[in-house]
PDB file of C-alpha atoms and ligand atoms in Angstrom:
ATOM      1  CA  MET A   1      -5.706  21.912  -7.108  1.00  0.00           C
ATOM      2  CA  ASN A   2      -2.738  21.089  -4.872  1.00  0.00           C
ATOM      3  CA  GLN A   3      -1.700  17.526  -4.089  1.00  0.00           C
ATOM      4  CA  ASP A   4      -3.265  17.463  -0.637  1.00  0.00           C
ATOM      5  CA  SER A   5      -6.630  18.657  -1.999  1.00  0.00           C
ATOM      6  CA  LYS A   6      -6.467  15.881  -4.598  1.00  0.00           C
ATOM      7  CA  LYS A   7      -5.768  13.355  -1.846  1.00  0.00           C
ATOM      8  CA  ALA A   8      -8.781  14.630   0.096  1.00  0.00           C
ATOM      9  CA  ALA A   9     -11.003  14.472  -3.017  1.00  0.00           C
ATOM     10  CA  VAL A  10     -10.048  10.899  -3.920  1.00  0.00           C
ATOM     11  CA  ALA A  11     -10.468   9.782  -0.296  1.00  0.00           C
ATOM     12  CA  GLU A  12     -13.977  11.227  -0.240  1.00  0.00           C
ATOM     13  CA  ALA A  13     -14.768   9.418  -3.522  1.00  0.00           C
ATOM     14  CA  ALA A  14     -13.760   6.094  -1.952  1.00  0.00           C
ATOM     15  CA  ILE A  15     -16.523   6.493   0.640  1.00  0.00           C
ATOM     16  CA  GLY A  16     -18.906   5.613  -2.215  1.00  0.00           C
ATOM     17  CA  TYR A  17     -17.522   2.044  -2.031  1.00  0.00           C
ATOM     18  CA  VAL A  18     -18.237   1.688   1.683  1.00  0.00           C
ATOM     19  CA  SER A  19     -21.570   0.075   2.444  1.00  0.00           C
ATOM     20  CA  GLU A  20     -21.553  -1.808   5.739  1.00  0.00           C
ATOM     21  CA  GLY A  21     -19.588  -4.422   7.670  1.00  0.00           C
ATOM     22  CA  ILE A  22     -15.862  -4.265   8.375  1.00  0.00           C
ATOM     23  CA  ILE A  23     -13.628  -2.072   6.206  1.00  0.00           C
ATOM     24  CA  GLY A  24      -9.937  -2.741   5.478  1.00  0.00           C
ATOM     25  CA  VAL A  25      -7.988   0.478   5.955  1.00  0.00           C
ATOM     26  CA  GLY A  26      -4.486   1.201   4.648  1.00  0.00           C
ATOM     27  CA  THR A  27      -1.804   3.664   5.657  1.00  0.00           C
ATOM     28  CA  GLY A  28      -0.488   7.049   4.542  1.00  0.00           C
ATOM     29  CA  SER A  29      -1.487  10.663   4.031  1.00  0.00           C
ATOM     30  CA  THR A  30      -4.190   9.830   1.438  1.00  0.00           C
ATOM     31  CA  VAL A  31      -5.675   7.211   3.743  1.00  0.00           C
ATOM     32  CA  ASN A  32      -5.598   9.698   6.614  1.00  0.00           C
ATOM     33  CA  HIS A  33      -8.136  11.731   4.615  1.00  0.00           C
ATOM     34  CA  PHE A  34     -10.134   8.530   4.057  1.00  0.00           C
ATOM     35  CA  ILE A  35     -10.179   7.824   7.798  1.00  0.00           C
ATOM     36  CA  GLU A  36     -11.518  11.346   8.412  1.00  0.00           C
ATOM     37  CA  ALA A  37     -14.226  10.780   5.816  1.00  0.00           C
ATOM     38  CA  LEU A  38     -15.012   7.341   7.240  1.00  0.00           C
ATOM     39  CA  SER A  39     -15.974   8.880  10.557  1.00  0.00           C
ATOM     40  CA  SER A  40     -18.997  10.448   8.817  1.00  0.00           C
ATOM     41  CA  VAL A  41     -20.372   6.967   7.982  1.00  0.00           C
ATOM     42  CA  LYS A  42     -19.204   5.145  11.099  1.00  0.00           C
ATOM     43  CA  ALA A  43     -22.806   4.492  12.223  1.00  0.00           C
ATOM     44  CA  ARG A  44     -23.294   2.086   9.312  1.00  0.00           C
ATOM     45  CA  ILE A  45     -20.036   0.101   9.586  1.00  0.00           C
ATOM     46  CA  ASP A  46     -19.014  -2.459  12.206  1.00  0.00           C
ATOM     47  CA  GLY A  47     -15.418  -1.314  12.344  1.00  0.00           C
ATOM     48  CA  ALA A  48     -12.082  -1.501  10.548  1.00  0.00           C
ATOM     49  CA  VAL A  49      -9.081  -3.763  10.108  1.00  0.00           C
ATOM     50  CA  SER A  50      -6.015  -1.558  10.045  1.00  0.00           C
ATOM     51  CA  SER A  51      -2.693  -1.991   8.233  1.00  0.00           C
ATOM     52  CA  SER A  52      -0.570  -0.028  10.729  1.00  0.00           C
ATOM     53  CA  GLU A  53      -0.315   1.215  14.279  1.00  0.00           C
ATOM     54  CA  ALA A  54      -0.534   4.780  12.899  1.00  0.00           C
ATOM     55  CA  SER A  55      -3.882   4.153  11.171  1.00  0.00           C
ATOM     56  CA  THR A  56      -5.147   2.237  14.199  1.00  0.00           C
ATOM     57  CA  GLU A  57      -4.488   5.255  16.400  1.00  0.00           C
ATOM     58  CA  ARG A  58      -6.366   7.572  14.024  1.00  0.00           C
ATOM     59  CA  LEU A  59      -9.314   5.203  13.680  1.00  0.00           C
ATOM     60  CA  LYS A  60      -9.640   4.776  17.429  1.00  0.00           C
ATOM     61  CA  ALA A  61      -9.372   8.522  18.002  1.00  0.00           C
ATOM     62  CA  LEU A  62     -12.452   8.941  15.792  1.00  0.00           C
ATOM     63  CA  GLY A  63     -14.369   6.246  17.655  1.00  0.00           C
ATOM     64  CA  ILE A  64     -14.125   3.620  14.912  1.00  0.00           C
ATOM     65  CA  PRO A  65     -13.609   0.132  16.419  1.00  0.00           C
ATOM     66  CA  VAL A  66     -10.456  -1.641  15.180  1.00  0.00           C
ATOM     67  CA  LEU A  67     -10.635  -5.410  14.807  1.00  0.00           C
ATOM     68  CA  ASP A  68      -8.015  -8.095  14.395  1.00  0.00           C
ATOM     69  CA  LEU A  69      -8.036  -9.629  10.896  1.00  0.00           C
ATOM     70  CA  ASN A  70      -8.213 -13.112  12.446  1.00  0.00           C
ATOM     71  CA  GLN A  71     -11.507 -12.208  14.086  1.00  0.00           C
ATOM     72  CA  ALA A  72     -12.858 -10.242  11.137  1.00  0.00           C
ATOM     73  CA  GLY A  73     -12.500 -13.002   8.501  1.00  0.00           C
ATOM     74  CA  PRO A  74     -12.697 -12.163   4.781  1.00  0.00           C
ATOM     75  CA  LEU A  75     -13.294  -8.474   4.057  1.00  0.00           C
ATOM     76  CA  ASP A  76     -15.501  -7.022   1.331  1.00  0.00           C
ATOM     77  CA  ILE A  77     -13.405  -3.953   0.740  1.00  0.00           C
ATOM     78  CA  TYR A  78      -9.917  -2.601   1.368  1.00  0.00           C
ATOM     79  CA  VAL A  79      -9.055   1.063   0.736  1.00  0.00           C
ATOM     80  CA  ASP A  80      -5.421   2.137   0.515  1.00  0.00           C
ATOM     81  CA  GLY A  81      -3.086   4.535  -1.277  1.00  0.00           C
ATOM     82  CA  ALA A  82       0.006   3.802  -3.365  1.00  0.00           C
ATOM     83  CA  ASP A  83       3.354   5.336  -4.279  1.00  0.00           C
ATOM     84  CA  GLU A  84       3.033   4.431  -7.976  1.00  0.00           C
ATOM     85  CA  ALA A  85       0.346   2.845 -10.142  1.00  0.00           C
ATOM     86  CA  ASN A  86       0.274   1.729 -13.774  1.00  0.00           C
ATOM     87  CA  GLU A  87      -2.557   1.127 -16.252  1.00  0.00           C
ATOM     88  CA  HIS A  88      -2.755  -2.554 -15.224  1.00  0.00           C
ATOM     89  CA  LEU A  89      -3.476  -1.443 -11.644  1.00  0.00           C
ATOM     90  CA  HIS A  90      -0.113  -2.841 -10.556  1.00  0.00           C
ATOM     91  CA  LEU A  91       1.274  -0.787  -7.686  1.00  0.00           C
ATOM     92  CA  ILE A  92       4.359   0.112  -5.738  1.00  0.00           C
ATOM     93  CA  LYS A  93       3.501   0.503  -2.070  1.00  0.00           C
ATOM     94  CA  GLY A  94       5.391   0.736   1.194  1.00  0.00           C
ATOM     95  CA  GLY A  95       6.593   4.321   1.238  1.00  0.00           C
ATOM     96  CA  GLY A  96       5.151   4.429   4.755  1.00  0.00           C
ATOM     97  CA  GLY A  97       6.705   1.062   5.622  1.00  0.00           C
ATOM     98  CA  ALA A  98       3.405  -0.769   6.152  1.00  0.00           C
ATOM     99  CA  LEU A  99       3.623  -2.962   3.050  1.00  0.00           C
ATOM    100  CA  THR A 100       3.442  -6.391   4.705  1.00  0.00           C
ATOM    101  CA  ARG A 101       0.210  -5.753   6.609  1.00  0.00           C
ATOM    102  CA  GLU A 102      -1.147  -3.919   3.558  1.00  0.00           C
ATOM    103  CA  LYS A 103      -0.443  -6.959   1.400  1.00  0.00           C
ATOM    104  CA  ILE A 104      -2.109  -9.292   3.892  1.00  0.00           C
ATOM    105  CA  ILE A 105      -5.269  -7.177   4.061  1.00  0.00           C
ATOM    106  CA  ALA A 106      -5.357  -6.782   0.262  1.00  0.00           C
ATOM    107  CA  ALA A 107      -5.090 -10.579  -0.079  1.00  0.00           C
ATOM    108  CA  ALA A 108      -7.921 -11.097   2.410  1.00  0.00           C
ATOM    109  CA  SER A 109     -10.251  -8.608   0.684  1.00  0.00           C
ATOM    110  CA  GLU A 110     -12.741  -9.125  -2.108  1.00  0.00           C
ATOM    111  CA  LYS A 111     -12.235  -5.634  -3.565  1.00  0.00           C
ATOM    112  CA  PHE A 112      -9.104  -3.486  -3.266  1.00  0.00           C
ATOM    113  CA  VAL A 113      -9.885   0.167  -3.977  1.00  0.00           C
ATOM    114  CA  CYS A 114      -6.647   2.101  -4.452  1.00  0.00           C
ATOM    115  CA  ILE A 115      -6.782   5.891  -4.073  1.00  0.00           C
ATOM    116  CA  VAL A 116      -4.094   8.110  -5.614  1.00  0.00           C
ATOM    117  CA  ASP A 117      -3.546  11.569  -7.031  1.00  0.00           C
ATOM    118  CA  ASP A 118      -2.442  11.863 -10.642  1.00  0.00           C
ATOM    119  CA  THR A 119       1.262  12.319  -9.761  1.00  0.00           C
ATOM    120  CA  LYS A 120       1.326   8.604  -8.861  1.00  0.00           C
ATOM    121  CA  LEU A 121       0.302   7.332 -12.297  1.00  0.00           C
ATOM    122  CA  VAL A 122       3.289   6.049 -14.338  1.00  0.00           C
ATOM    123  CA  ASP A 123       3.954   4.064 -17.521  1.00  0.00           C
ATOM    124  CA  VAL A 124       6.629   1.876 -15.913  1.00  0.00           C
ATOM    125  CA  LEU A 125       6.909   1.235 -12.170  1.00  0.00           C
ATOM    126  CA  GLY A 126      10.248   1.830 -10.475  1.00  0.00           C
ATOM    127  CA  ALA A 127      11.086   5.535 -10.369  1.00  0.00           C
ATOM    128  CA  PHE A 128       9.842   5.394  -6.779  1.00  0.00           C
ATOM    129  CA  PRO A 129      12.413   3.309  -4.838  1.00  0.00           C
ATOM    130  CA  LEU A 130      10.904  -0.135  -4.251  1.00  0.00           C
ATOM    131  CA  PRO A 131      10.409  -0.919  -0.525  1.00  0.00           C
ATOM    132  CA  VAL A 132      11.334  -4.433   0.609  1.00  0.00           C
ATOM    133  CA  GLU A 133      10.704  -5.528   4.215  1.00  0.00           C
ATOM    134  CA  VAL A 134      13.430  -7.850   5.508  1.00  0.00           C
ATOM    135  CA  ILE A 135      14.189  -9.839   8.648  1.00  0.00           C
ATOM    136  CA  PRO A 136      16.971  -7.845  10.413  1.00  0.00           C
ATOM    137  CA  MET A 137      19.650 -10.585  10.295  1.00  0.00           C
ATOM    138  CA  ALA A 138      19.096 -11.011   6.531  1.00  0.00           C
ATOM    139  CA  ARG A 139      19.568  -7.336   5.642  1.00  0.00           C
ATOM    140  CA  SER A 140      23.015  -7.604   4.000  1.00  0.00           C
ATOM    141  CA  TYR A 141      22.291 -10.944   2.340  1.00  0.00           C
ATOM    142  CA  VAL A 142      19.050  -9.685   0.821  1.00  0.00           C
ATOM    143  CA  ALA A 143      20.769  -6.447  -0.272  1.00  0.00           C
ATOM    144  CA  ARG A 144      23.371  -8.490  -2.197  1.00  0.00           C
ATOM    145  CA  GLN A 145      20.639 -10.514  -3.919  1.00  0.00           C
ATOM    146  CA  LEU A 146      18.764  -7.329  -4.885  1.00  0.00           C
ATOM    147  CA  THR A 147      21.981  -5.885  -6.293  1.00  0.00           C
ATOM    148  CA  ALA A 148      22.418  -9.047  -8.368  1.00  0.00           C
ATOM    149  CA  LEU A 149      18.945  -8.381  -9.803  1.00  0.00           C
ATOM    150  CA  GLY A 150      20.119  -4.929 -10.954  1.00  0.00           C
ATOM    151  CA  GLY A 151      18.796  -2.814  -8.085  1.00  0.00           C
ATOM    152  CA  ARG A 152      20.594  -0.438  -5.721  1.00  0.00           C
ATOM    153  CA  PRO A 153      19.227  -1.159  -2.239  1.00  0.00           C
ATOM    154  CA  VAL A 154      19.458   1.548   0.412  1.00  0.00           C
ATOM    155  CA  TRP A 155      18.769   0.643   4.044  1.00  0.00           C
ATOM    156  CA  ARG A 156      16.039   2.906   5.506  1.00  0.00           C
ATOM    157  CA  GLU A 157      18.036   3.602   8.662  1.00  0.00           C
ATOM    158  CA  ASP A 158      16.333   4.570  11.951  1.00  0.00           C
ATOM    159  CA  PHE A 159      13.129   2.876  10.779  1.00  0.00           C
ATOM    160  CA  VAL A 160      11.641  -0.330  12.187  1.00  0.00           C
ATOM    161  CA  THR A 161       8.371  -1.704  10.821  1.00  0.00           C
ATOM    162  CA  ASP A 162       5.359  -2.491  13.003  1.00  0.00           C
ATOM    163  CA  ASN A 163       6.510  -6.126  12.666  1.00  0.00           C
ATOM    164  CA  GLY A 164       9.994  -5.382  14.054  1.00  0.00           C
ATOM    165  CA  ASN A 165      11.734  -5.669  10.682  1.00  0.00           C
ATOM    166  CA  LEU A 166      13.830  -3.416   8.404  1.00  0.00           C
ATOM    167  CA  ILE A 167      13.182  -1.784   5.038  1.00  0.00           C
ATOM    168  CA  LEU A 168      15.486  -1.711   2.017  1.00  0.00           C
ATOM    169  CA  ASP A 169      14.466   0.912  -0.583  1.00  0.00           C
ATOM    170  CA  VAL A 170      15.646  -0.340  -3.960  1.00  0.00           C
ATOM    171  CA  HIS A 171      16.602   2.258  -6.567  1.00  0.00           C
ATOM    172  CA  ASN A 172      17.332   1.720 -10.283  1.00  0.00           C
ATOM    173  CA  PHE A 173      14.627  -0.814 -11.084  1.00  0.00           C
ATOM    174  CA  GLN A 174      12.663  -0.345 -14.306  1.00  0.00           C
ATOM    175  CA  ILE A 175       9.875  -2.782 -13.542  1.00  0.00           C
ATOM    176  CA  VAL A 176       8.628  -3.852 -16.977  1.00  0.00           C
ATOM    177  CA  ASP A 177       7.189  -7.173 -15.711  1.00  0.00           C
ATOM    178  CA  PRO A 178       5.858  -6.460 -12.200  1.00  0.00           C
ATOM    179  CA  PRO A 179       4.395  -9.949 -11.415  1.00  0.00           C
ATOM    180  CA  SER A 180       7.676 -11.624 -12.380  1.00  0.00           C
ATOM    181  CA  LEU A 181       9.900  -9.304 -10.309  1.00  0.00           C
ATOM    182  CA  GLU A 182       7.472  -9.597  -7.394  1.00  0.00           C
ATOM    183  CA  SER A 183       7.882 -13.393  -7.435  1.00  0.00           C
ATOM    184  CA  ARG A 184      11.672 -13.256  -7.804  1.00  0.00           C
ATOM    185  CA  ILE A 185      12.058 -10.920  -4.836  1.00  0.00           C
ATOM    186  CA  ASN A 186       9.541 -12.901  -2.755  1.00  0.00           C
ATOM    187  CA  ASP A 187      11.753 -15.951  -3.314  1.00  0.00           C
ATOM    188  CA  ILE A 188      14.814 -14.378  -1.647  1.00  0.00           C
ATOM    189  CA  VAL A 189      15.215 -15.921   1.795  1.00  0.00           C
ATOM    190  CA  GLY A 190      14.843 -13.244   4.475  1.00  0.00           C
ATOM    191  CA  VAL A 191      12.371 -11.133   2.492  1.00  0.00           C
ATOM    192  CA  VAL A 192       9.113 -10.662   4.384  1.00  0.00           C
ATOM    193  CA  ALA A 193       7.292  -8.743   1.647  1.00  0.00           C
ATOM    194  CA  VAL A 194       8.091  -6.706  -1.452  1.00  0.00           C
ATOM    195  CA  GLY A 195       6.206  -3.509  -2.256  1.00  0.00           C
ATOM    196  CA  ILE A 196       5.146  -4.629  -5.746  1.00  0.00           C
ATOM    197  CA  PHE A 197       1.396  -5.297  -5.686  1.00  0.00           C
ATOM    198  CA  ALA A 198       0.929  -7.019  -9.049  1.00  0.00           C
ATOM    199  CA  ARG A 199       0.071 -10.650  -8.352  1.00  0.00           C
ATOM    200  CA  ARG A 200      -2.821  -9.215  -6.369  1.00  0.00           C
ATOM    201  CA  PRO A 201      -3.283  -5.793  -8.006  1.00  0.00           C
ATOM    202  CA  ALA A 202      -5.890  -3.186  -7.145  1.00  0.00           C
ATOM    203  CA  ASP A 203      -9.389  -3.931  -8.450  1.00  0.00           C
ATOM    204  CA  VAL A 204     -10.335  -0.285  -8.767  1.00  0.00           C
ATOM    205  CA  LEU A 205      -7.981   2.672  -9.086  1.00  0.00           C
ATOM    206  CA  LEU A 206      -9.413   6.089  -8.247  1.00  0.00           C
ATOM    207  CA  ILE A 207      -7.246   8.933  -9.518  1.00  0.00           C
ATOM    208  CA  ALA A 208      -7.682  12.563  -8.488  1.00  0.00           C
ATOM    209  CA  GLY A 209      -6.632  15.258 -10.937  1.00  0.00           C
ATOM    210  CA  ASP A 210      -7.480  18.879 -11.663  1.00  0.00           C
ATOM    211  CA  GLU A 211     -10.621  17.746 -13.501  1.00  0.00           C
ATOM    212  CA  GLY A 212     -11.929  15.666 -10.598  1.00  0.00           C
ATOM    213  CA  VAL A 213     -11.744  11.980  -9.721  1.00  0.00           C
ATOM    214  CA  ARG A 214     -11.689   9.346 -12.447  1.00  0.00           C
ATOM    215  CA  LYS A 215     -11.787   5.589 -12.172  1.00  0.00           C
ATOM    216  CA  MET A 216      -9.774   2.759 -13.760  1.00  0.00           C
ATOM    217  CA  GLY A 217     -11.016  -0.815 -13.438  1.00  0.00           C
ATOM    218  CA  PRO A 218     -14.512  -2.327 -13.524  1.00  0.00           C
TER     219      PRO A 218
HETATM  220  C1  LIG B 301       2.286   2.994   3.060  1.00  0.00           C
HETATM  221  C2  LIG B 301       1.846   3.050   1.656  1.00  0.00           C
HETATM  222  C3  LIG B 301       1.098   4.260   1.205  1.00  0.00           C
HETATM  223  O1  LIG B 301      -0.111   3.860   0.652  1.00  0.00           O
HETATM  224  C4  LIG B 301       1.910   4.984   0.165  1.00  0.00           C
HETATM  225  O2  LIG B 301       3.187   5.263   0.700  1.00  0.00           O
HETATM  226  C5  LIG B 301       1.229   6.284  -0.276  1.00  0.00           C
HETATM  227  O3  LIG B 301       1.265   7.211   0.759  1.00  0.00           O
HETATM  228  P1  LIG B 301       0.639   8.651   0.640  1.00  0.00           P
HETATM  229  O4  LIG B 301      -0.843   8.483   0.586  1.00  0.00           O
HETATM  230  O5  LIG B 301       1.110   9.340   1.914  1.00  0.00           O
HETATM  231  O6  LIG B 301       1.190   9.314  -0.593  1.00  0.00           O
HETATM  232  O7  LIG B 301       2.068   2.160   0.870  1.00  0.00           O
HETATM  233  O8  LIG B 301       3.064   1.870   3.329  1.00  0.00           O
END
């Protein structure tokens, strides 16, 4: 099975977690498959809260109402992909640059269902460069602080987030203690969000492989 077929399979499996109400929807190519699949159950949901302008456009194109999180209130379920995941359901996210809104929706949701293919499963997070969203005027300052922590930040040039900010992709981190590094980077002034999702990890990790979709978590 190729990677895209795995993404489609795991997205379809996540539909099993959708009952009714308002669904939190992430961003990325795996989630794009989920949005397609969601259109088949749109009669039984009230709509979606979206983590990016890109997902919003896709949801609206399929006739799924998109609501503001402030109006929606707490969500039962949030479905999103990841760039890396470990056995503790800690994640690296933000390859698509939507990490801040993704983190907000994950925080506001009762259950975070993360959908990945088996290439994303790792023993130690960090081979995928860690995205950090920064306020534009703080870019160089934050980059120096990340270097002091042992990383090699690279500015994702020609990219502006939906919030009008910049992304530094940090290479060279071997993230052996994800919650601790998440806190340390959060504490750097000028950082909006860091792409480590460990203090609020996924609750369920669905992983697509050649043998089908398996689940980690309760
Ligand atoms: C976007 C994300 C995505 O979930 C992550 O990049 C995975 O993307 P894909 O499903 O395309 O592999 O965090 O900010």
